[in-house]
PDB file of C-alpha atoms and ligand atoms in Angstrom:
ATOM      1  CA  MET A   1     102.274 -60.961  52.004  1.00 85.00           C
ATOM      2  CA  PRO A   2      98.622 -61.433  50.888  1.00 93.00           C
ATOM      3  CA  GLU A   3      96.813 -60.772  53.761  1.00 96.00           C
ATOM      4  CA  LEU A   4      92.742 -61.522  55.445  1.00 98.00           C
ATOM      5  CA  PRO A   5      91.100 -59.333  53.499  1.00 98.00           C
ATOM      6  CA  GLU A   6      93.117 -60.971  49.760  1.00 97.00           C
ATOM      7  CA  VAL A   7      92.697 -64.436  51.126  1.00 97.00           C
ATOM      8  CA  GLU A   8      89.119 -64.668  51.760  1.00 98.00           C
ATOM      9  CA  THR A   9      89.013 -63.441  47.960  1.00 98.00           C
ATOM     10  CA  VAL A  10      90.509 -65.980  46.547  1.00 98.00           C
ATOM     11  CA  ARG A  11      88.610 -67.895  49.285  1.00 98.00           C
ATOM     12  CA  ARG A  12      85.247 -66.733  47.737  1.00 98.00           C
ATOM     13  CA  VAL A  13      86.033 -67.085  44.643  1.00 98.00           C
ATOM     14  CA  LEU A  14      87.395 -70.745  44.871  1.00 98.00           C
ATOM     15  CA  ALA A  15      84.053 -71.779  46.878  1.00 98.00           C
ATOM     16  CA  GLN A  16      81.922 -70.099  43.590  1.00 98.00           C
ATOM     17  CA  GLU A  17      84.165 -71.741  40.937  1.00 98.00           C
ATOM     18  CA  LEU A  18      85.144 -74.980  42.295  1.00 98.00           C
ATOM     19  CA  SER A  19      82.386 -76.330  44.783  1.00 98.00           C
ATOM     20  CA  GLY A  20      80.653 -79.796  43.477  1.00 98.00           C
ATOM     21  CA  ARG A  21      83.102 -80.613  41.080  1.00 97.00           C
ATOM     22  CA  ARG A  22      84.927 -83.354  40.845  1.00 97.00           C
ATOM     23  CA  ILE A  23      89.359 -83.754  41.646  1.00 96.00           C
ATOM     24  CA  THR A  24      90.315 -85.253  38.893  1.00 95.00           C
ATOM     25  CA  SER A  25      94.260 -84.657  38.946  1.00 91.00           C
ATOM     26  CA  LEU A  26      96.775 -83.674  40.924  1.00 88.00           C
ATOM     27  CA  VAL A  27     100.402 -82.449  39.451  1.00 85.00           C
ATOM     28  CA  VAL A  28     102.554 -81.802  41.839  1.00 80.00           C
ATOM     29  CA  ARG A  29     106.054 -80.031  40.294  1.00 78.00           C
ATOM     30  CA  ARG A  30     108.641 -79.022  43.392  1.00 72.00           C
ATOM     31  CA  PRO A  31     108.012 -81.979  45.892  1.00 63.00           C
ATOM     32  CA  THR A  32     110.008 -79.985  48.631  1.00 63.00           C
ATOM     33  CA  PHE A  33     107.302 -76.738  48.105  1.00 65.00           C
ATOM     34  CA  TYR A  34     104.557 -79.661  50.428  1.00 67.00           C
ATOM     35  CA  ARG A  35     104.599 -80.032  54.245  1.00 68.00           C
ATOM     36  CA  PRO A  36     103.521 -83.340  55.701  1.00 62.00           C
ATOM     37  CA  PRO A  37     102.111 -84.732  54.387  1.00 61.00           C
ATOM     38  CA  PRO A  38     104.075 -85.901  52.090  1.00 65.00           C
ATOM     39  CA  PRO A  39     102.846 -85.074  47.804  1.00 64.00           C
ATOM     40  CA  SER A  40     101.605 -89.060  47.685  1.00 68.00           C
ATOM     41  CA  SER A  41      99.303 -89.141  50.326  1.00 68.00           C
ATOM     42  CA  LEU A  42      97.614 -85.752  47.979  1.00 77.00           C
ATOM     43  CA  HIS A  43      96.251 -88.079  45.796  1.00 77.00           C
ATOM     44  CA  GLY A  44      93.622 -89.746  48.013  1.00 86.00           C
ATOM     45  CA  LEU A  45      91.607 -86.475  46.997  1.00 92.00           C
ATOM     46  CA  ILE A  46      91.400 -87.869  43.387  1.00 93.00           C
ATOM     47  CA  GLY A  47      87.631 -88.735  42.537  1.00 95.00           C
ATOM     48  CA  LYS A  48      86.995 -86.895  45.561  1.00 96.00           C
ATOM     49  CA  THR A  49      84.206 -83.705  45.108  1.00 97.00           C
ATOM     50  CA  VAL A  50      85.004 -80.012  46.603  1.00 98.00           C
ATOM     51  CA  THR A  51      82.180 -79.537  49.556  1.00 98.00           C
ATOM     52  CA  THR A  52      83.609 -75.659  49.479  1.00 98.00           C
ATOM     53  CA  PHE A  53      86.829 -73.733  50.380  1.00 98.00           C
ATOM     54  CA  SER A  54      87.370 -72.252  54.170  1.00 98.00           C
ATOM     55  CA  ARG A  55      89.230 -69.848  55.399  1.00 98.00           C
ATOM     56  CA  ARG A  56      91.607 -68.969  59.083  1.00 97.00           C
ATOM     57  CA  GLY A  57      93.469 -66.683  59.390  1.00 97.00           C
ATOM     58  CA  LYS A  58      95.832 -66.499  56.037  1.00 96.00           C
ATOM     59  CA  PHE A  59      95.031 -70.432  55.287  1.00 96.00           C
ATOM     60  CA  LEU A  60      92.921 -71.636  52.862  1.00 97.00           C
ATOM     61  CA  SER A  61      91.654 -75.211  52.962  1.00 96.00           C
ATOM     62  CA  LEU A  62      89.936 -77.396  50.405  1.00 96.00           C
ATOM     63  CA  VAL A  63      87.345 -79.364  51.758  1.00 96.00           C
ATOM     64  CA  ALA A  64      86.063 -82.341  49.877  1.00 95.00           C
ATOM     65  CA  GLY A  65      83.757 -84.027  52.479  1.00 92.00           C
ATOM     66  CA  ALA A  66      86.265 -85.224  55.355  1.00 90.00           C
ATOM     67  CA  ARG A  67      89.403 -84.210  53.764  1.00 90.00           C
ATOM     68  CA  SER A  68      91.108 -81.048  53.791  1.00 90.00           C
ATOM     69  CA  LEU A  69      93.876 -79.696  51.797  1.00 92.00           C
ATOM     70  CA  VAL A  70      95.945 -76.516  53.492  1.00 92.00           C
ATOM     71  CA  LEU A  71      96.841 -73.830  51.089  1.00 93.00           C
ATOM     72  CA  HIS A  72      99.194 -70.863  52.130  1.00 92.00           C
ATOM     73  CA  LEU A  73     100.238 -68.048  49.718  1.00 92.00           C
ATOM     74  CA  GLY A  74     102.863 -67.078  51.413  1.00 88.00           C
ATOM     75  CA  MET A  75     105.019 -63.517  50.870  1.00 85.00           C
ATOM     76  CA  SER A  76     103.789 -63.472  47.014  1.00 85.00           C
ATOM     77  CA  GLY A  77     102.156 -66.944  45.662  1.00 90.00           C
ATOM     78  CA  ARG A  78      99.673 -67.437  43.624  1.00 93.00           C
ATOM     79  CA  LEU A  79      96.248 -69.303  43.020  1.00 96.00           C
ATOM     80  CA  VAL A  80      94.737 -69.338  39.242  1.00 96.00           C
ATOM     81  CA  LEU A  81      91.636 -69.583  37.813  1.00 97.00           C
ATOM     82  CA  THR A  82      91.922 -71.582  34.529  1.00 95.00           C
ATOM     83  CA  ASN A  83      89.878 -73.252  31.896  1.00 93.00           C
ATOM     84  CA  ARG A  84      92.869 -75.446  30.635  1.00 89.00           C
ATOM     85  CA  PRO A  85      93.616 -79.244  31.276  1.00 85.00           C
ATOM     86  CA  ALA A  86      96.119 -79.764  34.314  1.00 82.00           C
ATOM     87  CA  GLY A  87      99.127 -81.009  32.760  1.00 76.00           C
ATOM     88  CA  ASN A  88     102.642 -82.323  32.462  1.00 65.00           C
ATOM     89  CA  ARG A  89     103.789 -78.974  30.386  1.00 73.00           C
ATOM     90  CA  THR A  90     105.966 -77.404  32.551  1.00 77.00           C
ATOM     91  CA  ILE A  91     105.456 -73.392  33.592  1.00 84.00           C
ATOM     92  CA  LYS A  92     107.465 -70.816  35.540  1.00 84.00           C
ATOM     93  CA  HIS A  93     106.838 -70.822  39.200  1.00 85.00           C
ATOM     94  CA  CYS A  94     104.050 -72.966  39.078  1.00 88.00           C
ATOM     95  CA  ARG A  95     104.983 -75.190  42.198  1.00 86.00           C
ATOM     96  CA  PHE A  96     101.469 -77.904  42.032  1.00 87.00           C
ATOM     97  CA  GLU A  97      98.353 -77.936  39.957  1.00 91.00           C
ATOM     98  CA  ILE A  98      94.842 -79.457  40.854  1.00 93.00           C
ATOM     99  CA  GLY A  99      92.083 -80.620  37.684  1.00 95.00           C
ATOM    100  CA  PHE A 100      88.534 -80.257  37.753  1.00 96.00           C
ATOM    101  CA  GLU A 101      86.000 -81.253  36.002  1.00 94.00           C
ATOM    102  CA  GLY A 102      86.295 -78.626  33.685  1.00 93.00           C
ATOM    103  CA  LYS A 103      88.767 -76.329  35.211  1.00 96.00           C
ATOM    104  CA  THR A 104      93.134 -76.261  36.395  1.00 96.00           C
ATOM    105  CA  LEU A 105      93.600 -74.068  39.945  1.00 96.00           C
ATOM    106  CA  ARG A 106      97.559 -73.951  39.540  1.00 94.00           C
ATOM    107  CA  PHE A 107      99.699 -72.342  42.379  1.00 92.00           C
ATOM    108  CA  PHE A 108     102.503 -69.832  41.735  1.00 90.00           C
ATOM    109  CA  ASP A 109     105.063 -68.739  43.746  1.00 88.00           C
ATOM    110  CA  THR A 110     107.806 -66.950  42.878  1.00 82.00           C
ATOM    111  CA  ARG A 111     109.692 -67.453  46.480  1.00 76.00           C
ATOM    112  CA  ARG A 112     108.733 -70.380  47.128  1.00 71.00           C
ATOM    113  CA  PHE A 113     107.309 -69.310  50.539  1.00 79.00           C
ATOM    114  CA  GLY A 114     104.101 -71.255  50.248  1.00 85.00           C
ATOM    115  CA  ARG A 115     102.674 -74.404  51.276  1.00 85.00           C
ATOM    116  CA  VAL A 116     100.597 -76.740  50.541  1.00 86.00           C
ATOM    117  CA  GLY A 117      99.451 -80.018  52.823  1.00 84.00           C
ATOM    118  CA  GLY A 118     100.527 -79.802  56.851  1.00 84.00           C
ATOM    119  CA  PRO A 119      98.116 -78.506  59.801  1.00 89.00           C
ATOM    120  CA  LEU A 120      96.807 -75.780  60.341  1.00 91.00           C
ATOM    121  CA  PRO A 121      98.720 -73.419  63.014  1.00 91.00           C
ATOM    122  CA  LYS A 122      96.918 -72.418  66.435  1.00 94.00           C
ATOM    123  CA  PHE A 123      94.872 -68.991  65.498  1.00 97.00           C
ATOM    124  CA  GLY A 124      94.119 -66.042  67.466  1.00 98.00           C
ATOM    125  CA  PRO A 125      90.339 -64.995  66.965  1.00 98.00           C
ATOM    126  CA  GLU A 126      89.059 -64.225  63.354  1.00 98.00           C
ATOM    127  CA  PRO A 127      88.982 -60.153  63.961  1.00 97.00           C
ATOM    128  CA  THR A 128      84.683 -60.479  63.279  1.00 95.00           C
ATOM    129  CA  ALA A 129      82.979 -58.329  66.082  1.00 94.00           C
ATOM    130  CA  LYS A 130      81.722 -62.019  67.636  1.00 95.00           C
ATOM    131  CA  ASP A 131      84.851 -63.174  67.702  1.00 96.00           C
ATOM    132  CA  LEU A 132      86.891 -59.844  68.206  1.00 97.00           C
ATOM    133  CA  THR A 133      85.639 -58.490  71.263  1.00 95.00           C
ATOM    134  CA  PRO A 134      87.149 -55.899  73.184  1.00 92.00           C
ATOM    135  CA  ASP A 135      87.343 -58.088  76.620  1.00 94.00           C
ATOM    136  CA  TYR A 136      89.470 -60.399  74.245  1.00 96.00           C
ATOM    137  CA  LEU A 137      92.176 -57.509  73.712  1.00 96.00           C
ATOM    138  CA  ARG A 138      91.791 -56.048  76.708  1.00 96.00           C
ATOM    139  CA  THR A 139      92.726 -59.571  78.329  1.00 97.00           C
ATOM    140  CA  THR A 140      95.220 -60.939  75.918  1.00 97.00           C
ATOM    141  CA  LEU A 141      97.014 -57.468  75.860  1.00 98.00           C
ATOM    142  CA  LYS A 142      97.322 -56.389  79.783  1.00 97.00           C
ATOM    143  CA  GLY A 143     100.873 -56.430  80.499  1.00 97.00           C
ATOM    144  CA  ARG A 144     102.481 -57.269  77.648  1.00 98.00           C
ATOM    145  CA  THR A 145     106.057 -55.032  76.301  1.00 97.00           C
ATOM    146  CA  ALA A 146     106.158 -55.877  73.195  1.00 97.00           C
ATOM    147  CA  SER A 147     105.114 -52.610  70.595  1.00 97.00           C
ATOM    148  CA  ILE A 148     101.014 -52.887  69.673  1.00 98.00           C
ATOM    149  CA  LYS A 149     101.943 -53.692  65.936  1.00 98.00           C
ATOM    150  CA  ALA A 150     104.395 -56.784  66.597  1.00 97.00           C
ATOM    151  CA  LEU A 151     101.117 -58.703  68.807  1.00 98.00           C
ATOM    152  CA  LEU A 152      98.443 -57.439  66.202  1.00 98.00           C
ATOM    153  CA  MET A 153     100.320 -58.829  63.579  1.00 97.00           C
ATOM    154  CA  ASP A 154     101.108 -61.668  66.034  1.00 97.00           C
ATOM    155  CA  GLN A 155      98.566 -64.819  64.223  1.00 97.00           C
ATOM    156  CA  GLY A 156      98.123 -66.743  67.664  1.00 97.00           C
ATOM    157  CA  VAL A 157      96.726 -62.661  68.985  1.00 98.00           C
ATOM    158  CA  ILE A 158      94.864 -62.165  65.769  1.00 98.00           C
ATOM    159  CA  ALA A 159      94.029 -64.306  62.900  1.00 98.00           C
ATOM    160  CA  GLY A 160      94.952 -62.396  59.539  1.00 97.00           C
ATOM    161  CA  LEU A 161      96.771 -59.288  59.498  1.00 97.00           C
ATOM    162  CA  GLY A 162      99.253 -57.959  58.694  1.00 95.00           C
ATOM    163  CA  ASN A 163     101.582 -55.167  57.747  1.00 95.00           C
ATOM    164  CA  ILE A 164      98.912 -53.234  55.902  1.00 95.00           C
ATOM    165  CA  TYR A 165      95.461 -53.425  57.960  1.00 97.00           C
ATOM    166  CA  ALA A 166      97.707 -53.514  61.281  1.00 98.00           C
ATOM    167  CA  THR A 167      99.074 -50.001  59.733  1.00 98.00           C
ATOM    168  CA  GLU A 168      95.779 -49.035  58.991  1.00 98.00           C
ATOM    169  CA  ALA A 169      94.301 -49.613  61.654  1.00 98.00           C
ATOM    170  CA  LEU A 170      96.822 -48.460  64.022  1.00 98.00           C
ATOM    171  CA  PHE A 171      96.528 -45.089  62.406  1.00 98.00           C
ATOM    172  CA  ARG A 172      92.595 -44.850  62.223  1.00 98.00           C
ATOM    173  CA  SER A 173      93.301 -45.158  66.012  1.00 98.00           C
ATOM    174  CA  GLY A 174      95.587 -42.955  66.417  1.00 98.00           C
ATOM    175  CA  ILE A 175      97.849 -45.533  68.486  1.00 98.00           C
ATOM    176  CA  HIS A 176     101.625 -45.330  67.727  1.00 98.00           C
ATOM    177  CA  PRO A 177     103.049 -48.636  66.372  1.00 98.00           C
ATOM    178  CA  SER A 178     105.547 -48.532  69.141  1.00 97.00           C
ATOM    179  CA  ARG A 179     103.412 -48.779  71.631  1.00 97.00           C
ATOM    180  CA  PRO A 180     104.311 -51.113  74.402  1.00 98.00           C
ATOM    181  CA  ALA A 181     101.013 -53.181  73.922  1.00 98.00           C
ATOM    182  CA  GLY A 182      99.533 -53.178  77.453  1.00 98.00           C
ATOM    183  CA  LYS A 183     100.028 -49.609  78.138  1.00 97.00           C
ATOM    184  CA  ILE A 184      97.400 -49.018  75.919  1.00 97.00           C
ATOM    185  CA  LYS A 185      94.167 -47.570  77.434  1.00 96.00           C
ATOM    186  CA  PRO A 186      91.282 -49.461  77.021  1.00 96.00           C
ATOM    187  CA  LEU A 187      88.875 -46.825  75.059  1.00 96.00           C
ATOM    188  CA  GLU A 188      92.114 -46.771  73.323  1.00 97.00           C
ATOM    189  CA  LEU A 189      91.837 -50.352  72.758  1.00 97.00           C
ATOM    190  CA  GLU A 190      87.432 -49.861  71.881  1.00 97.00           C
ATOM    191  CA  LYS A 191      89.205 -47.438  68.905  1.00 97.00           C
ATOM    192  CA  LEU A 192      91.191 -50.134  67.960  1.00 98.00           C
ATOM    193  CA  ARG A 193      89.330 -53.227  67.993  1.00 98.00           C
ATOM    194  CA  ASN A 194      86.419 -51.324  65.411  1.00 98.00           C
ATOM    195  CA  ALA A 195      88.927 -49.878  63.408  1.00 98.00           C
ATOM    196  CA  ILE A 196      90.616 -53.465  62.886  1.00 98.00           C
ATOM    197  CA  LEU A 197      86.866 -54.348  61.916  1.00 98.00           C
ATOM    198  CA  PHE A 198      86.597 -51.193  59.500  1.00 98.00           C
ATOM    199  CA  VAL A 199      89.485 -51.678  57.963  1.00 98.00           C
ATOM    200  CA  ILE A 200      88.624 -55.991  57.476  1.00 98.00           C
ATOM    201  CA  LYS A 201      85.459 -54.988  56.113  1.00 98.00           C
ATOM    202  CA  GLU A 202      86.658 -52.767  53.653  1.00 98.00           C
ATOM    203  CA  GLY A 203      89.703 -55.388  52.443  1.00 98.00           C
ATOM    204  CA  ILE A 204      86.693 -57.304  51.396  1.00 98.00           C
ATOM    205  CA  ARG A 205      84.716 -55.137  50.001  1.00 98.00           C
ATOM    206  CA  LEU A 206      87.252 -54.154  47.881  1.00 98.00           C
ATOM    207  CA  ARG A 207      88.857 -57.673  47.029  1.00 97.00           C
ATOM    208  CA  GLY A 208      91.918 -57.101  48.659  1.00 96.00           C
ATOM    209  CA  SER A 209      94.963 -55.024  48.149  1.00 94.00           C
ATOM    210  CA  THR A 210      97.468 -54.567  45.297  1.00 92.00           C
ATOM    211  CA  LEU A 211     100.626 -53.191  45.865  1.00 84.00           C
ATOM    212  CA  ASN A 212     103.764 -52.458  43.456  1.00 70.00           C
ATOM    213  CA  ASP A 213     105.602 -54.730  45.484  1.00 58.00           C
ATOM    214  CA  GLU A 214     103.122 -57.440  46.809  1.00 56.00           C
ATOM    215  CA  ALA A 215     100.763 -57.494  43.519  1.00 81.00           C
ATOM    216  CA  PHE A 216      98.481 -59.477  45.218  1.00 92.00           C
ATOM    217  CA  LEU A 217      95.554 -60.849  42.380  1.00 94.00           C
ATOM    218  CA  ASP A 218      92.668 -62.516  42.703  1.00 96.00           C
ATOM    219  CA  PRO A 219      92.229 -66.069  40.905  1.00 97.00           C
ATOM    220  CA  TYR A 220      91.048 -65.332  37.324  1.00 96.00           C
ATOM    221  CA  GLY A 221      93.526 -61.598  37.450  1.00 93.00           C
ATOM    222  CA  ASN A 222      91.648 -59.034  38.640  1.00 95.00           C
ATOM    223  CA  PRO A 223      93.554 -56.519  41.166  1.00 94.00           C
ATOM    224  CA  GLY A 224      91.734 -55.180  44.149  1.00 96.00           C
ATOM    225  CA  ALA A 225      91.480 -51.681  45.225  1.00 96.00           C
ATOM    226  CA  PHE A 226      92.492 -50.979  48.768  1.00 96.00           C
ATOM    227  CA  GLN A 227      95.055 -49.287  47.702  1.00 94.00           C
ATOM    228  CA  LYS A 228      93.413 -47.077  46.746  1.00 94.00           C
ATOM    229  CA  HIS A 229      91.906 -46.371  49.583  1.00 96.00           C
ATOM    230  CA  VAL A 230      95.243 -46.615  52.677  1.00 97.00           C
ATOM    231  CA  ALA A 231      94.964 -43.699  54.278  1.00 98.00           C
ATOM    232  CA  ILE A 232      98.963 -43.975  54.963  1.00 98.00           C
ATOM    233  CA  TYR A 233      99.903 -47.404  54.319  1.00 95.00           C
ATOM    234  CA  GLY A 234     102.807 -47.379  50.891  1.00 92.00           C
ATOM    235  CA  ARG A 235     101.955 -42.668  51.529  1.00 95.00           C
ATOM    236  CA  LYS A 236     104.525 -40.116  52.047  1.00 96.00           C
ATOM    237  CA  GLU A 237     101.653 -37.632  52.998  1.00 98.00           C
ATOM    238  CA  GLY A 238      98.835 -38.874  55.477  1.00 98.00           C
ATOM    239  CA  ALA A 239      95.305 -39.020  54.474  1.00 98.00           C
ATOM    240  CA  CYS A 240      95.437 -36.031  57.394  1.00 98.00           C
ATOM    241  CA  GLY A 241      97.673 -34.102  55.732  1.00 98.00           C
ATOM    242  CA  HIS A 242     101.003 -34.422  57.366  1.00 98.00           C
ATOM    243  CA  THR A 243     103.674 -35.541  56.552  1.00 98.00           C
ATOM    244  CA  LEU A 244     104.568 -39.513  57.821  1.00 98.00           C
ATOM    245  CA  SER A 245     108.153 -41.045  59.615  1.00 97.00           C
ATOM    246  CA  LYS A 246     108.929 -44.404  59.686  1.00 96.00           C
ATOM    247  CA  THR A 247     109.866 -45.721  63.327  1.00 95.00           C
ATOM    248  CA  LYS A 248     113.467 -46.548  63.549  1.00 92.00           C
ATOM    249  CA  ARG A 249     113.346 -50.150  65.314  1.00 91.00           C
ATOM    250  CA  PRO A 250     111.330 -51.522  63.114  1.00 92.00           C
ATOM    251  CA  ILE A 251     108.853 -54.150  64.063  1.00 91.00           C
ATOM    252  CA  ALA A 252     108.598 -57.835  63.240  1.00 86.00           C
ATOM    253  CA  SER A 253     111.670 -56.964  60.552  1.00 86.00           C
ATOM    254  CA  ARG A 254     109.997 -53.748  58.661  1.00 89.00           C
ATOM    255  CA  SER A 255     110.332 -49.977  59.726  1.00 91.00           C
ATOM    256  CA  ALA A 256     106.472 -49.580  60.663  1.00 95.00           C
ATOM    257  CA  VAL A 257     105.179 -46.051  59.334  1.00 97.00           C
ATOM    258  CA  TYR A 258     102.518 -43.783  61.407  1.00 98.00           C
ATOM    259  CA  CYS A 259     101.342 -40.026  61.468  1.00 98.00           C
ATOM    260  CA  PRO A 260     103.770 -37.929  64.297  1.00 98.00           C
ATOM    261  CA  SER A 261     101.126 -35.351  64.757  1.00 98.00           C
ATOM    262  CA  CYS A 262      98.186 -38.603  64.525  1.00 98.00           C
ATOM    263  CA  GLN A 263      99.184 -41.079  66.514  1.00 98.00           C
ATOM    264  CA  LYS A 264     100.242 -40.721  70.251  1.00 96.00           C
TER     265      LYS A 264
HETATM  266 ZN1   ZN B   1      97.831 -37.098  60.479  1.00 57.16          ZN
END
């Protein structure tokens, strides 16, 4: 699933390419794909000029003056920029097209977990030094019995982390993914917070992760490079040289990879 660094990579491309362009058309190919407002009300965007694209957690918003349209990539959605005009030609897995002067943005979604429209959910802080403070983590995780990995991936706790970046941050801070969040010591929490800031920053710098099973591509069709720098995610042997293990009990419905020597 695209996480914060992948969505931020998309946002930067779209903000650069589409800000200042007028919206000329909207082609809705699959009405069931949309959350309220209904597709017909999206047409109020036609004729408006794009101010920018914003991001909160893993959600993008197209901002056009006072109006905005939420875009969420879901499990494997992809936004593709093309110079071809939007039209009525059927394109496989293309759910939605927005035409701009000189550009078209296409939303492809094979697995249909993506969405267009609807309100933004409630989020925890963004993983930035200013917002994700050690104090915030201490007070939020205090007394919580859920595993630290599950809570890192809970968007109401921190916005934007998913399996890849949570796995990497836990490895870098030496914390076992199954540990009850409330039992993690203040010094470890500080390490964890710094590791989160680091992996997210690296993910953005490297323009996201493109893994075999979750092939993220930016709107130009370019892959990211973070997967070449992962310490444990998707690996059998960690960057530390140890053989990795997986938790028997799934966390957020998947078994979690960790290093039995480095993560306590
Ligand atoms: Zn290790």
